[in-house]
Short mmCIF file of C-alpha atoms in Angstrom, two decimals:
data_model
loop_
_atom_site.label_atom_id
_atom_site.label_comp_id
_atom_site.label_asym_id
_atom_site.label_seq_id
_atom_site.Cartn_x
_atom_site.Cartn_y
_atom_site.Cartn_z
CA GLU A 219 56.00 -18.84 10.82
CA VAL A 220 52.57 -17.28 11.73
CA GLN A 221 50.36 -19.61 13.71
CA LEU A 222 47.11 -19.39 15.39
CA VAL A 223 46.40 -22.11 17.90
CA GLN A 224 42.72 -22.65 19.23
CA SER A 225 41.49 -24.42 22.23
CA GLY A 226 39.92 -27.76 21.93
CA ALA A 227 36.33 -28.78 21.24
CA GLU A 228 33.73 -27.78 23.83
CA VAL A 229 30.34 -29.75 24.87
CA LYS A 230 28.08 -27.55 26.93
CA LYS A 231 24.57 -27.38 28.30
CA PRO A 232 22.16 -24.37 27.39
CA GLY A 233 22.72 -21.62 29.88
CA GLU A 234 26.20 -22.43 30.58
CA SER A 235 29.11 -19.99 29.99
CA LEU A 236 32.17 -20.56 27.96
CA LYS A 237 35.44 -18.87 26.91
CA ILE A 238 37.33 -20.10 23.95
CA SER A 239 40.85 -18.97 23.13
CA CYS A 240 43.22 -18.26 20.08
CA LYS A 241 46.95 -18.06 20.77
CA GLY A 242 49.01 -16.16 18.14
CA SER A 243 52.86 -16.74 17.57
CA GLY A 244 55.50 -16.20 15.01
CA TYR A 245 54.44 -12.31 14.65
CA SER A 246 53.83 -9.24 16.81
CA PHE A 247 50.54 -10.06 18.36
CA THR A 248 49.67 -6.27 19.10
CA SER A 249 50.06 -5.12 15.50
CA TYR A 250 47.37 -7.11 13.71
CA TRP A 251 43.74 -7.43 14.03
CA ILE A 252 42.24 -10.85 15.29
CA GLY A 253 38.81 -11.61 14.23
CA TRP A 254 36.28 -14.51 15.04
CA VAL A 255 34.24 -16.17 12.41
CA ARG A 256 31.22 -18.67 12.92
CA GLN A 257 30.24 -21.55 10.83
CA MET A 258 27.12 -23.57 11.56
CA PRO A 259 26.95 -26.98 10.64
CA GLY A 260 26.64 -27.28 6.81
CA LYS A 261 26.51 -23.57 6.33
CA GLY A 262 28.56 -20.50 5.30
CA LEU A 263 30.99 -18.12 7.18
CA GLU A 264 29.60 -15.33 9.43
CA TRP A 265 31.80 -12.66 10.54
CA MET A 266 31.29 -12.00 14.24
CA GLY A 267 33.91 -9.37 15.21
CA ILE A 268 37.37 -8.36 15.61
CA ILE A 269 39.94 -6.96 18.21
CA TYR A 270 43.18 -4.97 17.92
CA PRO A 271 45.24 -6.14 20.91
CA GLY A 272 47.23 -3.23 20.65
CA ASP A 273 44.75 -0.87 22.04
CA SER A 274 41.84 -3.39 22.59
CA ASP A 275 39.68 -1.66 19.81
CA THR A 276 37.01 -4.17 19.50
CA ARG A 277 34.08 -4.19 16.98
CA TYR A 278 31.17 -6.37 16.50
CA SER A 279 28.82 -7.39 13.74
CA PRO A 280 25.27 -5.92 14.37
CA SER A 281 24.23 -9.81 14.47
CA PHE A 282 26.57 -10.70 17.36
CA GLN A 283 26.65 -7.44 19.35
CA GLY A 284 25.51 -8.19 22.82
CA GLN A 285 25.54 -12.00 22.17
CA VAL A 286 29.41 -12.52 22.81
CA THR A 287 32.30 -10.67 24.07
CA ILE A 288 35.69 -10.54 22.29
CA SER A 289 38.77 -9.76 24.32
CA ALA A 290 42.47 -10.25 24.26
CA ASP A 291 45.45 -10.59 26.74
CA LYS A 292 48.45 -9.37 25.14
CA SER A 293 50.94 -10.57 27.58
CA ILE A 294 50.14 -14.18 26.61
CA SER A 295 49.35 -13.28 22.91
CA THR A 296 45.87 -14.72 23.22
CA ALA A 297 42.52 -13.73 22.03
CA TYR A 298 39.19 -14.87 23.50
CA LEU A 299 35.52 -15.25 22.28
CA GLN A 300 33.12 -15.76 25.44
CA TRP A 301 29.50 -16.42 25.91
CA SER A 302 27.53 -15.90 29.33
CA SER A 303 24.53 -18.04 28.51
CA LEU A 304 24.95 -20.49 25.59
CA LYS A 305 21.85 -21.56 23.38
CA ALA A 306 21.48 -24.40 21.27
CA SER A 307 21.81 -22.24 18.18
CA ASP A 308 25.43 -21.37 19.31
CA THR A 309 26.38 -24.93 18.21
CA ALA A 310 29.05 -24.14 15.44
CA MET A 311 32.68 -24.37 14.38
CA TYR A 312 34.27 -21.09 15.62
CA TYR A 313 37.47 -19.80 13.67
CA CYS A 314 39.93 -17.17 14.86
CA ALA A 315 41.84 -15.38 12.12
CA ARG A 316 44.53 -12.68 11.82
CA SER A 317 44.45 -9.87 9.59
CA ARG A 318 46.53 -9.64 6.51
CA ASP A 319 48.36 -6.27 7.89
CA GLY A 320 47.66 -3.83 10.65
CA TYR A 321 45.24 -1.66 8.63
CA ASN A 322 42.98 -4.13 6.38
CA ILE A 323 40.90 -6.68 8.03
CA ASP A 324 40.80 -9.40 5.45
CA PHE A 325 42.16 -12.58 7.05
CA GLN A 326 45.42 -14.09 5.88
CA HIS A 327 45.94 -16.48 8.72
CA TRP A 328 43.51 -18.97 10.35
CA GLY A 329 43.17 -21.09 13.46
CA GLN A 330 42.13 -24.56 13.09
CA GLY A 331 38.83 -23.95 14.56
CA THR A 332 36.95 -24.76 17.92
CA LEU A 333 33.84 -26.84 17.64
CA VAL A 334 31.23 -25.82 20.28
CA THR A 335 28.28 -28.26 20.80
CA VAL A 336 25.48 -26.97 23.02
CA SER A 337 22.93 -29.74 23.84
CA SER A 338 20.86 -30.55 26.78
CA GLU B 88 25.10 -3.92 6.63
CA ILE B 89 26.33 -4.74 3.16
CA VAL B 90 24.70 -8.05 1.94
CA LEU B 91 26.73 -10.11 -0.58
CA THR B 92 25.05 -12.42 -2.87
CA GLN B 93 27.06 -15.09 -4.64
CA SER B 94 26.12 -16.84 -7.84
CA PRO B 95 25.63 -19.49 -8.80
CA GLY B 96 25.03 -21.64 -5.63
CA THR B 97 26.83 -24.41 -7.29
CA LEU B 98 28.98 -24.67 -10.38
CA SER B 99 29.60 -28.09 -11.98
CA LEU B 100 32.61 -28.31 -14.08
CA SER B 101 35.42 -30.46 -15.26
CA PRO B 102 39.12 -30.26 -14.55
CA GLY B 103 40.70 -27.88 -16.99
CA GLU B 104 37.71 -26.02 -17.49
CA ARG B 105 37.25 -22.15 -16.45
CA ALA B 106 35.22 -20.98 -13.54
CA THR B 107 33.58 -17.66 -13.21
CA LEU B 108 32.15 -16.96 -9.70
CA SER B 109 30.20 -13.87 -9.13
CA CYS B 110 29.66 -11.64 -6.09
CA ARG B 111 27.06 -8.86 -5.97
CA ALA B 112 26.92 -6.42 -3.22
CA SER B 113 23.89 -4.70 -2.05
CA GLN B 114 25.78 -1.42 -1.63
CA SER B 115 29.19 -0.17 -3.27
CA VAL B 116 32.09 -1.72 -1.51
CA SER B 117 34.51 1.10 -0.54
CA SER B 118 38.11 1.14 -1.75
CA SER B 119 37.55 -2.26 -3.17
CA TYR B 120 37.82 -4.01 0.08
CA LEU B 121 36.59 -7.17 -1.24
CA ALA B 122 38.34 -10.67 -0.62
CA TRP B 123 37.76 -14.21 -1.94
CA TYR B 124 38.35 -17.30 0.16
CA GLN B 125 38.58 -21.22 -0.65
CA GLN B 126 37.40 -23.62 1.98
CA LYS B 127 37.83 -27.35 1.73
CA PRO B 128 35.76 -29.76 3.60
CA GLY B 129 37.13 -30.02 7.18
CA GLN B 130 39.55 -27.30 6.82
CA ALA B 131 39.85 -23.47 7.71
CA PRO B 132 39.24 -20.96 4.78
CA ARG B 133 42.27 -19.82 2.86
CA LEU B 134 42.70 -16.17 1.50
CA LEU B 135 42.97 -16.09 -2.04
CA ILE B 136 42.46 -12.46 -3.15
CA TYR B 137 42.21 -9.20 -1.60
CA GLY B 138 41.58 -5.63 -2.66
CA ALA B 139 39.28 -7.30 -5.31
CA SER B 140 42.22 -8.13 -7.53
CA SER B 141 45.49 -8.94 -5.64
CA ARG B 142 46.56 -12.37 -5.07
CA ALA B 143 47.45 -13.41 -1.55
CA THR B 144 50.83 -14.87 -0.96
CA GLY B 145 51.32 -18.17 -2.50
CA ILE B 146 48.30 -18.26 -4.59
CA PRO B 147 48.69 -19.70 -8.05
CA ASP B 148 48.16 -17.34 -11.09
CA ARG B 149 45.32 -19.24 -12.37
CA PHE B 150 43.26 -17.56 -9.71
CA SER B 151 42.20 -13.90 -10.59
CA GLY B 152 39.88 -11.23 -9.18
CA SER B 153 38.18 -8.39 -10.84
CA GLY B 154 35.59 -5.77 -10.36
CA SER B 155 34.50 -2.74 -8.36
CA GLY B 156 31.51 -1.09 -6.85
CA THR B 157 28.91 -3.60 -6.36
CA ASP B 158 30.05 -6.37 -8.79
CA PHE B 159 33.01 -8.55 -8.40
CA THR B 160 34.23 -11.90 -10.11
CA LEU B 161 36.66 -14.62 -9.14
CA THR B 162 38.07 -16.47 -12.20
CA ILE B 163 39.82 -19.71 -12.01
CA SER B 164 41.44 -20.00 -15.50
CA ARG B 165 41.94 -23.96 -15.55
CA LEU B 166 40.62 -25.94 -12.91
CA GLU B 167 42.82 -28.25 -11.00
CA PRO B 168 41.68 -31.15 -9.02
CA GLU B 169 42.69 -29.37 -5.89
CA ASP B 170 40.34 -26.35 -6.70
CA PHE B 171 36.98 -28.19 -6.18
CA ALA B 172 35.84 -26.45 -3.03
CA VAL B 173 33.63 -23.85 -1.79
CA TYR B 174 34.39 -20.26 -2.39
CA TYR B 175 33.35 -17.13 -0.51
CA CYS B 176 33.53 -13.34 -1.07
CA GLN B 177 33.81 -11.15 1.92
CA GLN B 178 33.63 -7.16 2.07
CA TYR B 179 35.84 -5.83 4.68
CA GLY B 180 35.04 -2.17 4.53
CA SER B 181 32.39 -1.14 7.23
CA SER B 182 31.01 -3.96 9.26
CA PRO B 183 32.41 -6.82 7.38
CA THR B 184 30.16 -9.64 5.96
CA PHE B 185 30.57 -12.72 3.83
CA GLY B 186 28.59 -14.00 0.89
CA GLY B 187 26.80 -17.22 1.10
CA GLY B 188 29.28 -19.18 -1.02
CA THR B 189 29.64 -20.98 -4.27
CA LYS B 190 30.50 -24.54 -4.49
CA VAL B 191 32.48 -25.69 -7.29
CA GLU B 192 32.03 -29.36 -7.82
CA ILE B 193 33.43 -31.95 -10.12
CA LYS B 194 31.06 -32.63 -13.09
#
C-alpha cells in the first residue's frame, strides 16, 4: 500500500527556519514525482513545486521560486520542504503528494498534511 | 502561467440530482493534462479524474470528466450524500496550477 507520512504540526516565529518532511513507503520512491501543495486557512489549493527523487530534478511554481526549497533523500525515501525565514503569511496546511505515474504529475496519493503556524 | 477559473463558486443541489462543474483555462491545456480532485473538510484531496476524462482507481462511475483545449467539465450524474465537498481542477502541463474550487453543498 502506498503511504505518504508527513511530519507533525509546527509552531514557529517569523524569521525562523523550518524543514518539514514526507516519507514515502509501499512503492519505488525514486520512480515517481513528489509534489508540495499549500492550502492557506479557508482557501484553495496552490501548487508549489515537485521533485523527482531519482535524479533530483526539481521544478517550482513561479509564485514559490526562491521562497522555499524542495529536496529529497532517496536513501530514506523522504522528501522535504524548507523555509529559511518564515513569514506570518506562510501559515497554512502543507500537503505532499505522489504522482500517478513516473511521467504525469497529477497526484494520485496524498500525505495527511502538516499544519504550519507562524506567529509572534 | 495558465489560470484556471472554476464556476460556479457554489452549487446547491439535493441528493440524487446531477451536478455539472466547469473549469475554464486561460490558455489551451496541452494533451488534456487536466485533473479533478475532491476535498472534504479536514481531509487531503482525492484524485477523481486525470487526462480530462479518465477515472482514477476506485472512483465510482457516477463521476465523469469531459472537455479539451480551454473548457473542461466534471459531471456527477446522481449526487450521493458523500459527494458534497469542494472540487478542484488542476492542469498539470507546464507549470501546474489549480483552479479556485467549486463547493457542492446540500440544498
